[in-house]
Coordinates of C-alpha atoms (C1' of nucleotides) in Angstrom, one line a residue:
Chain A
X1 CA 4.6 -11.8 24.7
X2 CA 4.5 -9.2 27.5
X3 CA 1.4 -7.2 28.0
X4 CA 3.1 -4.2 26.6
X5 CA 4.0 -6.1 23.6
X6 CA 0.4 -7.2 23.0
X7 CA -0.7 -3.5 23.5
X8 CA 2.0 -2.4 20.9
X9 CA 0.7 -5.0 18.4
X10 CA -2.9 -3.9 18.8
X11 CA -2.1 -0.4 18.2
X12 CA 0.1 -1.2 15.3
X13 CA -2.7 -3.3 13.7
X14 CA -5.1 -0.5 13.8
X15 CA -2.7 2.1 12.6
X16 CA -1.1 0.1 9.8
X17 CA -4.3 -1.3 8.6
X18 CA -6.1 2.0 8.5
X19 CA -3.4 4.3 7.5
X20 CA -0.8 2.2 5.8
X21 CA 2.4 0.7 7.0
X22 CA 4.9 3.2 5.5
X23 CA 2.8 6.3 6.6
X24 CA 2.7 5.2 10.3
X25 CA 5.8 5.9 12.3
X26 CA 6.9 4.1 15.5
X27 CA 6.6 7.1 17.5
X28 CA 2.8 7.2 16.9
X29 CA 2.4 3.6 17.6
X30 CA 4.2 3.7 20.7
X31 CA 1.9 6.9 21.8
X32 CA -1.2 5.0 20.9
X33 CA -0.1 1.9 22.9
X34 CA 0.8 4.1 26.0
X35 CA 4.4 2.8 25.8
X36 CA 7.8 4.3 25.2
X37 CA 9.7 3.7 21.9
X38 CA 12.4 2.0 23.9
X39 CA 10.1 -0.6 24.9
X40 CA 8.7 -1.1 21.4
X41 CA 12.4 -1.7 20.2
X42 CA 13.1 -3.9 23.1
X43 CA 10.2 -6.1 22.3
X44 CA 10.4 -6.2 18.5
X45 CA 13.9 -5.0 17.6
X46 CA 12.9 -3.0 14.4
X47 CA 9.7 -1.6 12.6
X48 CA 10.0 -4.3 10.0
X49 CA 9.8 -7.1 12.8
X50 CA 6.8 -5.2 14.3
X51 CA 5.1 -5.4 10.9
X52 CA 5.6 -9.1 10.8
X53 CA 4.2 -9.3 14.2
X54 CA 1.1 -7.4 13.1
X55 CA 0.5 -9.5 10.1
X56 CA 1.1 -12.8 12.1
X57 CA -1.3 -11.9 14.7
X58 CA -4.0 -10.9 12.0
X59 CA -3.4 -14.2 10.1
X60 CA -3.9 -16.2 13.3
X61 CA -7.2 -14.5 14.2
X62 CA -8.4 -15.0 10.6
X63 CA -7.5 -18.7 10.4
X64 CA -9.3 -19.2 13.8
X65 CA -12.5 -17.6 12.4
X66 CA -12.3 -19.7 9.3
X67 CA -11.8 -23.0 11.0
X68 CA -14.7 -22.2 13.4
X69 CA -16.7 -21.6 10.3
X70 CA -15.8 -24.8 8.7
X71 CA -16.4 -26.7 11.9
X72 CA -20.0 -25.2 12.2
X73 CA -20.9 -26.4 8.7
X74 CA -23.6 -28.9 8.5
X75 CA -22.4 -30.7 5.2
X76 CA -19.0 -31.1 3.6
X77 CA -20.5 -29.1 0.7
X78 CA -21.4 -26.2 3.0
X79 CA -17.9 -26.3 4.6
X80 CA -16.2 -25.6 1.1
X81 CA -17.7 -22.1 1.1
X82 CA -17.4 -21.6 4.9
X83 CA -14.5 -19.1 4.3
X84 CA -17.2 -16.8 2.7
X85 CA -19.3 -17.0 5.8
X86 CA -16.3 -16.1 7.9
X87 CA -15.6 -13.2 5.6
X88 CA -19.2 -12.0 6.2
X89 CA -18.6 -11.4 9.9
X90 CA -14.9 -10.3 9.5
X91 CA -16.1 -7.5 6.8
X92 CA -18.1 -5.9 9.6
X93 CA -14.9 -4.5 11.1
X94 CA -12.5 -4.6 8.3
X95 CA -13.5 -2.4 5.5
X96 CA -10.3 -1.4 4.0
X97 CA -9.5 -4.5 1.9
X98 CA -7.2 -7.2 2.6
X99 CA -4.3 -6.5 5.2
X100 CA -2.0 -8.9 3.4
X101 CA -2.4 -7.7 -0.2
X102 CA -2.1 -4.1 1.2
X103 CA 1.0 -5.1 2.9
X104 CA 2.5 -6.7 -0.2
X105 CA 1.7 -3.6 -2.0
X106 CA 3.9 -1.5 0.3
X107 CA 6.4 -4.1 0.9
X108 CA 7.9 -5.4 -2.5
X109 CA 11.0 -6.8 -1.1
X110 CA 10.6 -10.7 -0.8
X111 CA 13.4 -10.7 1.9
X112 CA 11.2 -8.4 4.2
X113 CA 10.2 -10.5 7.2
X114 CA 6.5 -9.8 6.8
X115 CA 6.5 -10.9 2.8
X116 CA 6.3 -14.5 3.5
X117 CA 3.6 -14.2 6.0
X118 CA 1.4 -12.2 3.7
X119 CA 2.1 -14.7 0.9
X120 CA 1.6 -17.7 3.0
X121 CA -1.7 -16.4 4.1
X122 CA -3.2 -16.8 0.6
X123 CA -1.7 -20.1 -0.1
X124 CA -3.1 -21.5 3.1
X125 CA -6.5 -20.5 2.1
X126 CA -6.0 -21.9 -1.5
X127 CA -4.8 -25.2 0.2
X128 CA -7.9 -25.1 2.6
X129 CA -10.3 -24.7 -0.4
X130 CA -8.7 -27.6 -2.1
X131 CA -8.9 -29.9 0.9
X132 CA -12.4 -29.0 1.6
X133 CA -13.3 -29.5 -2.1
X134 CA -11.8 -33.0 -2.2
X135 CA -13.6 -33.9 1.1
X136 CA -16.9 -32.7 -0.4
X137 CA -16.3 -34.9 -3.5
X138 CA -16.0 -32.1 -5.9
X139 CA -14.9 -33.1 -9.4
X140 CA -12.0 -30.8 -10.1
X141 CA -10.7 -29.6 -6.7
X142 CA -7.7 -27.7 -8.0
X143 CA -9.5 -25.7 -10.4
X144 CA -12.5 -25.0 -8.1
X145 CA -10.2 -24.0 -5.3
X146 CA -8.4 -21.3 -7.6
X147 CA -11.7 -20.1 -8.6
X148 CA -13.1 -19.8 -5.1
X149 CA -9.8 -18.1 -3.9
X150 CA -10.2 -15.6 -6.8
X151 CA -13.7 -14.9 -5.9
X152 CA -12.8 -14.6 -2.2
X153 CA -10.0 -12.1 -2.6
X154 CA -12.1 -10.1 -5.3
X155 CA -14.9 -9.7 -2.7
X156 CA -12.3 -8.5 -0.1
X157 CA -10.6 -6.3 -2.6
X158 CA -13.9 -4.6 -3.4
X159 CA -14.6 -3.7 0.3
X160 CA -13.2 -0.2 0.2
X161 CA -15.5 1.0 -2.4
X162 CA -18.5 0.2 -0.5
X163 CA -20.1 -1.7 -3.3
X164 CA -21.0 -4.9 -1.3
X165 CA -20.2 -7.7 -3.7
X166 CA -20.1 -10.4 -1.0
X167 CA -23.5 -11.6 -1.6
X168 CA -23.1 -12.1 -5.4
X169 CA -19.6 -13.8 -4.6
X170 CA -20.9 -16.1 -2.0
X171 CA -23.8 -17.1 -4.3
X172 CA -21.6 -18.0 -7.1
X173 CA -19.1 -19.9 -4.9
X174 CA -22.0 -22.1 -3.7
X175 CA -23.3 -22.6 -7.2
X176 CA -19.8 -23.7 -8.3
X177 CA -19.6 -26.2 -5.3
X178 CA -23.1 -27.6 -6.3
X179 CA -22.2 -27.9 -9.8
X180 CA -19.0 -29.8 -8.9
X181 CA -20.6 -32.1 -6.5
X182 CA -23.8 -32.9 -8.6
X183 CA -23.9 -35.1 -11.7
X184 CA -23.3 -33.3 -15.0
X185 CA -26.4 -32.3 -17.0
Chain B
X1 CA 1.8 18.5 -20.8
X2 CA 5.3 19.4 -21.2
X3 CA 8.1 16.9 -22.4
X4 CA 9.5 17.2 -18.9
X5 CA 6.0 16.6 -17.4
X6 CA 5.7 13.3 -19.3
X7 CA 9.0 12.1 -18.2
X8 CA 8.0 12.8 -14.6
X9 CA 5.0 10.8 -14.7
X10 CA 6.6 7.9 -16.5
X11 CA 9.2 7.9 -13.6
X12 CA 6.7 8.3 -10.9
X13 CA 4.5 5.3 -12.4
X14 CA 7.5 3.0 -12.4
X15 CA 8.7 4.1 -8.9
X16 CA 5.1 4.2 -7.4
X17 CA 3.8 1.1 -8.8
X18 CA 6.8 -1.0 -7.8
X19 CA 7.8 0.5 -4.6
X20 CA 4.8 2.2 -3.0
X21 CA 3.6 5.7 -3.0
X22 CA 4.6 6.7 0.4
X23 CA 8.0 5.0 0.3
X24 CA 9.0 6.9 -2.8
X25 CA 10.2 10.6 -2.3
X26 CA 10.1 13.4 -4.8
X27 CA 13.8 13.6 -5.0
X28 CA 13.9 10.1 -6.3
X29 CA 11.3 10.7 -8.9
X30 CA 13.1 13.9 -9.9
X31 CA 16.5 12.0 -10.3
X32 CA 14.9 9.1 -12.2
X33 CA 13.2 11.4 -14.7
X34 CA 16.4 13.5 -15.3
X35 CA 14.7 16.8 -14.1
X36 CA 15.1 19.2 -11.2
X37 CA 12.8 19.0 -8.2
X38 CA 11.9 22.6 -8.9
X39 CA 10.5 21.5 -12.4
X40 CA 8.5 18.8 -10.7
X41 CA 6.9 21.3 -8.4
X42 CA 6.3 23.8 -11.2
X43 CA 4.4 21.1 -13.2
X44 CA 2.5 19.5 -10.5
X45 CA 2.4 21.7 -7.4
X46 CA 2.6 18.8 -5.0
X47 CA 3.3 15.2 -4.5
X48 CA -0.4 14.5 -4.1
X49 CA -1.2 16.0 -7.5
X50 CA 1.6 14.1 -9.0
X51 CA 0.0 10.8 -7.5
X52 CA -3.3 11.9 -9.1
X53 CA -1.5 12.4 -12.5
X54 CA 0.1 9.0 -12.1
X55 CA -3.2 7.2 -11.5
X56 CA -5.1 9.4 -14.3
X57 CA -2.4 8.2 -16.9
X58 CA -2.5 4.6 -15.9
X59 CA -6.3 4.6 -15.9
X60 CA -6.4 6.2 -19.6
X61 CA -4.0 3.5 -20.6
X62 CA -6.0 0.7 -19.2
X63 CA -9.2 1.9 -20.5
X64 CA -7.8 2.3 -24.1
X65 CA -6.6 -1.5 -23.9
X66 CA -10.0 -2.6 -22.6
X67 CA -11.9 -0.6 -25.3
X68 CA -9.6 -2.1 -28.1
X69 CA -10.3 -5.7 -26.6
X70 CA -14.1 -5.0 -26.8
X71 CA -13.9 -3.7 -30.2
X72 CA -11.9 -6.6 -31.4
X73 CA -14.5 -9.1 -30.1
X74 CA -16.4 -11.1 -32.7
X75 CA -19.7 -11.4 -30.9
X76 CA -21.5 -9.6 -28.1
X77 CA -21.2 -12.5 -25.7
X78 CA -17.3 -12.4 -26.4
X79 CA -17.2 -8.7 -25.6
X80 CA -18.5 -9.2 -22.2
X81 CA -15.3 -11.0 -21.2
X82 CA -13.0 -8.8 -23.4
X83 CA -11.6 -7.1 -20.2
X84 CA -10.2 -10.5 -19.2
X85 CA -8.4 -10.6 -22.5
X86 CA -6.9 -7.1 -22.0
X87 CA -5.8 -8.3 -18.6
X88 CA -3.9 -11.2 -20.0
X89 CA -1.7 -8.7 -22.1
X90 CA -1.5 -6.1 -19.3
X91 CA -0.4 -8.8 -16.7
X92 CA 2.7 -9.4 -18.8
X93 CA 4.3 -6.2 -17.7
X94 CA 2.3 -5.4 -14.5
X95 CA 2.8 -8.1 -11.8
X96 CA 2.4 -6.2 -8.7
X97 CA -1.3 -6.2 -8.3
X98 CA -3.8 -3.3 -9.1
X99 CA -2.1 -0.1 -8.9
X100 CA -5.6 1.7 -7.9
X101 CA -6.3 -0.9 -5.0
X102 CA -2.8 -0.7 -4.0
X103 CA -3.1 3.3 -4.0
X104 CA -6.3 3.2 -2.0
X105 CA -4.4 1.0 0.6
X106 CA -1.9 3.7 1.0
X107 CA -4.3 6.9 0.7
X108 CA -7.2 6.3 3.0
X109 CA -8.3 9.9 2.9
X110 CA -11.3 10.3 0.6
X111 CA -10.4 13.9 0.0
X112 CA -7.0 13.0 -1.5
X113 CA -7.0 14.2 -5.1
X114 CA -6.1 10.6 -6.2
X115 CA -9.0 8.9 -4.3
X116 CA -11.7 9.6 -6.6
X117 CA -9.6 8.5 -9.5
X118 CA -8.9 5.0 -8.1
X119 CA -12.3 4.4 -7.1
X120 CA -13.9 5.5 -10.3
X121 CA -11.6 3.2 -12.1
X122 CA -13.5 0.2 -10.6
X123 CA -16.9 1.7 -10.9
X124 CA -16.2 2.3 -14.7
X125 CA -15.3 -1.5 -15.1
X126 CA -18.3 -2.5 -13.3
X127 CA -20.6 -0.2 -15.5
X128 CA -18.8 -1.5 -18.6
X129 CA -19.5 -5.1 -17.6
X130 CA -23.2 -4.2 -17.1
X131 CA -23.6 -2.4 -20.4
X132 CA -21.8 -5.4 -22.3
X133 CA -24.1 -7.7 -20.5
X134 CA -27.1 -5.9 -21.5
X135 CA -26.0 -5.7 -25.1
X136 CA -25.3 -9.5 -25.2
X137 CA -28.8 -10.0 -23.7
X138 CA -27.8 -11.6 -20.5
X139 CA -30.6 -12.5 -18.1
X140 CA -29.3 -10.6 -14.8
X141 CA -26.9 -8.0 -16.0
X142 CA -26.4 -6.3 -12.8
X143 CA -25.5 -9.5 -10.7
X144 CA -23.5 -10.8 -13.7
X145 CA -21.4 -7.6 -13.8
X146 CA -20.8 -7.7 -10.1
X147 CA -19.7 -11.3 -10.3
X148 CA -17.4 -10.5 -13.4
X149 CA -15.8 -7.4 -11.4
X150 CA -15.0 -9.6 -8.4
X151 CA -13.6 -12.3 -10.6
X152 CA -11.5 -9.8 -12.5
X153 CA -10.2 -8.0 -9.3
X154 CA -9.5 -11.3 -7.7
X155 CA -7.3 -12.4 -10.6
X156 CA -5.4 -9.1 -10.4
X157 CA -4.8 -9.2 -6.9
X158 CA -3.4 -12.7 -7.0
X159 CA -0.8 -11.6 -9.3
X160 CA 2.0 -10.7 -6.9
X161 CA 1.8 -14.4 -5.5
X162 CA 2.7 -15.7 -8.9
X163 CA 0.0 -18.3 -8.9
X164 CA -1.5 -17.6 -12.3
X165 CA -5.3 -17.7 -11.7
X166 CA -6.2 -15.7 -14.7
X167 CA -7.0 -18.8 -17.0
X168 CA -9.3 -20.3 -14.4
X169 CA -10.9 -16.7 -13.8
X170 CA -11.4 -16.2 -17.5
X171 CA -12.8 -19.7 -18.0
X172 CA -15.3 -19.0 -15.3
X173 CA -16.2 -15.6 -16.6
X174 CA -17.0 -17.1 -20.1
X175 CA -19.0 -19.8 -18.5
X176 CA -21.3 -17.3 -16.5
X177 CA -21.8 -15.3 -19.8
X178 CA -23.0 -18.6 -21.7
X179 CA -25.1 -19.5 -18.9
X180 CA -26.7 -16.0 -18.8
X181 CA -27.3 -15.9 -22.5
X182 CA -28.3 -19.6 -23.1
X183 CA -31.8 -20.8 -22.0
X184 CA -32.2 -22.3 -18.6
X185 CA -31.8 -26.0 -18.3
Chain C
dT1 C1' 14.7 43.0 -29.9
dC2 C1' 12.0 42.1 -26.2
dG3 C1' 9.5 39.0 -23.3
dC4 C1' 8.2 34.9 -21.5
dA5 C1' 7.6 29.9 -20.8
dG6 C1' 10.2 26.0 -19.6
dG7 C1' 14.0 24.5 -17.3
dT8 C1' 18.6 24.3 -14.5
dA9 C1' 21.5 24.7 -10.4
dT10 C1' 22.1 24.8 -5.6
dA11 C1' 21.1 25.9 -1.1
dC12 C1' 18.0 26.0 2.4
dT13 C1' 13.9 25.2 6.0
dG14 C1' 11.5 22.8 9.4
dA15 C1' 9.6 18.7 10.2
dT16 C1' 9.7 13.8 10.6
dC17 C1' 11.9 9.3 10.2
dT18 C1' 14.1 4.8 12.3
dG19 C1' 17.0 3.6 15.6
dT20 C1' 20.5 4.2 19.9
dG21 C1' 22.8 5.4 24.6
dA22 C1' 22.7 5.6 29.5
dA23 C1' 20.7 5.7 33.9
dC24 C1' 16.9 4.5 36.7
dA25 C1' 12.5 2.3 38.5
dT26 C1' 9.7 -2.0 39.6
dC27 C1' 8.4 -6.4 40.0
dT28 C1' 9.0 -11.4 40.8
dC29 C1' 11.5 -15.5 41.6
dT30 C1' 15.1 -17.9 43.9
Chain D
dA1 C1' 19.3 -10.2 49.7
dG2 C1' 20.3 -10.5 45.0
dA3 C1' 19.4 -11.2 40.1
dG4 C1' 17.1 -10.8 35.9
dA5 C1' 13.3 -9.3 33.2
dT6 C1' 10.4 -5.5 32.2
dG7 C1' 9.6 -0.9 31.5
dT8 C1' 10.5 4.4 31.9
dT9 C1' 12.6 8.8 30.9
dC10 C1' 14.9 11.6 27.9
dA11 C1' 18.3 13.1 24.9
dC12 C1' 20.2 12.3 20.7
dA13 C1' 22.3 10.7 15.9
dG14 C1' 22.0 10.8 11.1
dA15 C1' 19.1 10.3 7.5
dT16 C1' 15.2 11.6 4.7
dC17 C1' 10.9 13.9 3.9
dA18 C1' 7.9 17.8 1.3
dG19 C1' 8.5 22.1 -0.3
dT20 C1' 10.7 26.9 -1.1
dA21 C1' 14.0 30.8 -2.5
dT22 C1' 17.1 32.8 -5.6
dA23 C1' 19.5 33.3 -9.6
dC24 C1' 20.4 31.9 -14.1
dC25 C1' 20.0 29.8 -18.8
dT26 C1' 17.8 29.0 -23.4
dG27 C1' 14.8 28.9 -27.4
dC28 C1' 10.9 30.9 -29.6
dG29 C1' 7.4 33.8 -31.2
dA30 C1' 5.5 38.8 -31.6

DNA sequence: TCGCAGGTATACTGATCTGTGAACATCTCT
DNA sequence: AGAGATGTTCACAGATCAGTATACCTGCGA
């Protein structure tokens, strides 16, 4: 991607995430990125593809952060809840909920180029939870992974209301992993 | 509200929820409700106030459903997770996630007449969880209520991806209530 | 019978929307 | 020197947006 392309995506990310996709026009994005509308269309072809590029970039950044958190874990059991650690730092600069859930709310058409990206982001996290649970030797990895995903997404969704539920969610997630790895009582 | 007003809100609800608020114009709503745009503006004054009316109506329907589920519970412990029962029937006809979270994604301005309605809907549920937890004699009602809210909202948020996480969420919620009401082991 | 509330019909404003056309500038690589 | 990629400037098309103006119709209650 060209330097102008990167500036466009950066401006689009800020505007789309904070003001909504439909509410932000391409003229505004071009202005914020110091670029002509012509360049924007030469680079991305349409607003829909720019939306897809916005979500793709965000997805990559998020996955890198999660992978780093997983790699930094001391034990396999800690690794299972590493995405909650990633979310803790991520939340510092992203307080408007999940960009992918928000995007799906505005783009109900499954044939939209951004739809698959948003949907895959959640399926990827679900798969990651399951793999990490298997590695940690949890007893019901599929069920645990679903519960962890729900906890995770719920915590993200509550961000805009400024009632910080991440500590409670993280604590519960850790307790679930402990209960799944320790012998039954 | 006049009969025409009710038809307008009904059409607005269907369109706003399924296609997004910003993406739906007032002309389309007027057409779907078999009403003139003039009538729409005579009744609601502006699109913003129509959005507020849409969310208010939906909030009332949801609260009624939850209250009915609470009242139908056999024990105080069951009542704590009654909103999850309400969500089970609600999900049958609402598979596009939470209308209030989706609205907040599109309306970041706190001074928007619909903002407070959407935010209060979540705070109401959090308070309800807490009160029900206290009534059931749970040990840490505030923490439990937060965890139940996160589980609940996470389950709603995962609806659009058609991976049905409601059973796992409900099961976990019930287990949390049991653990909070039974003696420690 | 009068008045009024609720509603219809239609045309309109001014702004904003996505997207395109055409000509020109700048840079790098060959 | 030449070619191709990148980007600029500016005008423009056609549609849609929220909201308003004006005039008319209808049923009902005082």
